[in-house]
């Protein structure tokens, strides 16, 4: 996920436009801004690229999720179904609204298992939030069918799979709402930033208002605006939006490079018996930001991960023991450790995460290694890396099998 690998002239030009006028805010100051509206320009271009009607830029991917949920009317005591393999932002964004995260198993797609989702539905469920982890997507048709049947909102977290597609549609545009992150390690970056996309006019109006204190954005005098509902400040600055515009102009080039490098590594690993790959749902195309594969057992996977790192193959992740991305590392959530009181809806309704059985997810996560795909690698670098990965992994598997 390489935005930071390719920072250059394009970003500098847009940032300088903003610095030249000194208008660092996305709203107002019409006369001073030399005609530059970077946040608005980004929103128009991004909505078009994602083939949707509306885009709302915000300050981060985490705030995008909160804004999306709030826009759809999710509030205190509502349940939102999310996967156990994701980033901490998923439950943070839900709990920020007093809503209750309901954690369920993943399957061999490394995203929500539709059967686990269906089993978790109660009369309080309002939303299903698939997270398209590490470049590939959840089984969106199956999830949409469940949402239709139970009248639920489908909110895609596409923060790690921007540019991937499902049945011809960009990820994030399939559900009722889609969210993206432009933090520093995502495929395109603003430094910090995020976006909500939707084709729902009502959600778009709510998102626009909610992320700016509930301001209605009618007329030219901010002080005279009314507040149809309570909001918050999740605004992006013009400087961050300017960086994003530079990155957006190179987005398709980034995706093509990722695919090229992914394919070289994948071809090498396909030759190693014992290596299998994460399932991509029918009709889906990854964004190729990671190559994700399974080894035959937890022990072998841990050994291979260690050996890869000792052999100098960097940026291979073992999420199973990573504190950011899997339930095992979220003691603060499991024990509800907060600085102050946790809303009573959450305290009363949340499942006992220390006692819930996630062994179905452990069985996939314990055997998963994810290699980051960088675009800065030369063709020589990637080939060398691919060969080394295949050698190291065959060696580990061979040794174990012969014992
Ligand atoms: C990065 C990320 C987020 C949060 O984005 P920030 O911009 O860092 O707040 C949310 N979900 C997923 C899956 C992410 O990878």
Short mmCIF file of N, CA and C and ligand atoms in Angstrom, two decimals, residues 1 59-65 86-90 92 131-134 157-161 179-186 191-194 324-325, ligand 1:
data_model
loop_
_atom_site.label_atom_id
_atom_site.label_comp_id
_atom_site.label_asym_id
_atom_site.label_seq_id
_atom_site.Cartn_x
_atom_site.Cartn_y
_atom_site.Cartn_z
N UNK A 1 0.87 -1.19 0.00
CA UNK A 1 0.00 0.00 0.00
C UNK A 1 0.90 1.23 0.00
N UNK A 59 -11.62 13.53 8.01
CA UNK A 59 -10.26 13.63 8.55
C UNK A 59 -9.51 12.32 8.65
N UNK A 60 -10.20 11.18 8.58
CA UNK A 60 -9.52 9.88 8.65
C UNK A 60 -10.48 8.78 8.20
N UNK A 61 -9.93 7.59 8.01
CA UNK A 61 -10.77 6.44 7.68
C UNK A 61 -11.67 6.08 8.85
N UNK A 62 -11.13 6.22 10.06
CA UNK A 62 -11.91 5.92 11.26
C UNK A 62 -13.11 6.86 11.37
N UNK A 63 -12.86 8.16 11.12
CA UNK A 63 -13.99 9.09 11.18
C UNK A 63 -14.95 8.86 10.01
N UNK A 64 -14.44 8.39 8.88
CA UNK A 64 -15.34 8.06 7.76
C UNK A 64 -16.36 7.01 8.21
N UNK A 65 -15.87 6.00 8.94
CA UNK A 65 -16.78 4.94 9.40
C UNK A 65 -17.83 5.49 10.37
N UNK A 86 -9.70 -7.39 11.46
CA UNK A 86 -9.90 -6.05 10.90
C UNK A 86 -8.91 -5.13 11.59
N UNK A 87 -9.12 -3.84 11.50
CA UNK A 87 -8.31 -2.88 12.24
C UNK A 87 -9.17 -2.38 13.41
N UNK A 88 -8.51 -1.94 14.47
CA UNK A 88 -9.25 -1.47 15.66
C UNK A 88 -10.28 -0.38 15.35
N UNK A 89 -10.09 0.32 14.23
CA UNK A 89 -11.02 1.38 13.83
C UNK A 89 -12.46 0.89 13.73
N UNK A 90 -12.65 -0.40 13.39
CA UNK A 90 -14.01 -0.91 13.19
C UNK A 90 -14.83 -0.75 14.47
N UNK A 92 -13.96 0.91 17.21
CA UNK A 92 -13.88 2.29 17.71
C UNK A 92 -14.97 3.16 17.09
N UNK A 131 -15.30 -5.86 6.17
CA UNK A 131 -14.02 -5.14 6.02
C UNK A 131 -13.19 -5.89 4.99
N UNK A 132 -12.92 -5.24 3.88
CA UNK A 132 -12.19 -5.89 2.78
C UNK A 132 -10.70 -5.86 3.10
N UNK A 133 -10.26 -6.79 3.94
CA UNK A 133 -8.90 -6.74 4.46
C UNK A 133 -7.85 -7.13 3.42
N UNK A 134 -6.73 -6.46 3.49
CA UNK A 134 -5.53 -6.85 2.73
C UNK A 134 -5.81 -7.03 1.24
N UNK A 157 -16.21 -1.38 4.53
CA UNK A 157 -14.93 -0.75 4.88
C UNK A 157 -13.93 -1.20 3.81
N UNK A 158 -13.67 -0.29 2.87
CA UNK A 158 -12.78 -0.61 1.75
C UNK A 158 -11.41 0.06 1.93
N UNK A 159 -11.08 0.40 3.17
CA UNK A 159 -9.84 1.14 3.45
C UNK A 159 -8.59 0.44 2.91
N UNK A 160 -8.60 -0.91 2.93
CA UNK A 160 -7.40 -1.64 2.49
C UNK A 160 -7.56 -2.25 1.11
N UNK A 161 -8.65 -1.93 0.43
CA UNK A 161 -8.87 -2.58 -0.86
C UNK A 161 -9.32 -1.58 -1.92
N UNK A 179 -16.47 3.15 2.82
CA UNK A 179 -15.50 4.03 3.48
C UNK A 179 -14.07 3.73 3.05
N UNK A 180 -13.27 4.78 3.00
CA UNK A 180 -11.86 4.70 2.60
C UNK A 180 -11.00 5.46 3.59
N UNK A 181 -9.74 5.05 3.68
CA UNK A 181 -8.75 5.77 4.49
C UNK A 181 -7.65 6.27 3.56
N UNK A 182 -7.19 7.49 3.84
CA UNK A 182 -6.01 8.00 3.13
C UNK A 182 -4.91 8.30 4.14
N UNK A 183 -4.76 7.41 5.13
CA UNK A 183 -3.66 7.60 6.09
C UNK A 183 -2.35 7.28 5.39
N UNK A 184 -1.25 7.37 6.12
CA UNK A 184 0.06 7.39 5.46
C UNK A 184 0.48 6.05 4.86
N UNK A 185 -0.16 4.95 5.27
CA UNK A 185 0.25 3.66 4.73
C UNK A 185 -0.77 3.05 3.76
N UNK A 186 -1.76 3.83 3.33
CA UNK A 186 -2.75 3.29 2.41
C UNK A 186 -2.32 3.49 0.94
N UNK A 191 -1.78 12.02 3.88
CA UNK A 191 -1.13 12.24 5.17
C UNK A 191 -2.06 11.66 6.23
N UNK A 192 -3.19 12.31 6.40
CA UNK A 192 -4.34 11.77 7.15
C UNK A 192 -5.58 12.17 6.36
N UNK A 193 -6.55 11.26 6.29
CA UNK A 193 -7.79 11.60 5.60
C UNK A 193 -8.63 10.36 5.38
N UNK A 194 -9.88 10.58 4.98
CA UNK A 194 -10.77 9.46 4.71
C UNK A 194 -11.93 9.93 3.85
N UNK A 324 -2.77 -5.17 16.40
CA UNK A 324 -3.67 -4.18 15.80
C UNK A 324 -4.83 -4.81 15.05
N UNK A 325 -4.67 -6.03 14.58
CA UNK A 325 -5.60 -6.50 13.55
C UNK A 325 -6.45 -7.71 13.89
C1 LIG B 1 -6.54 2.19 7.97
C2 LIG B 1 -7.83 1.54 8.24
C3 LIG B 1 -8.90 2.20 8.87
C4 LIG B 1 -8.78 3.55 9.52
O1 LIG B 1 -8.21 4.52 8.78
P1 LIG B 1 -7.43 5.75 9.46
O2 LIG B 1 -7.40 6.71 8.34
O3 LIG B 1 -6.08 5.28 9.85
O4 LIG B 1 -8.24 6.23 10.59
C5 LIG B 1 -10.11 1.55 9.00
N1 LIG B 1 -10.27 0.29 8.54
C6 LIG B 1 -9.27 -0.38 7.95
C7 LIG B 1 -9.52 -1.75 7.46
C8 LIG B 1 -8.01 0.20 7.81
O5 LIG B 1 -7.02 -0.49 7.27
#
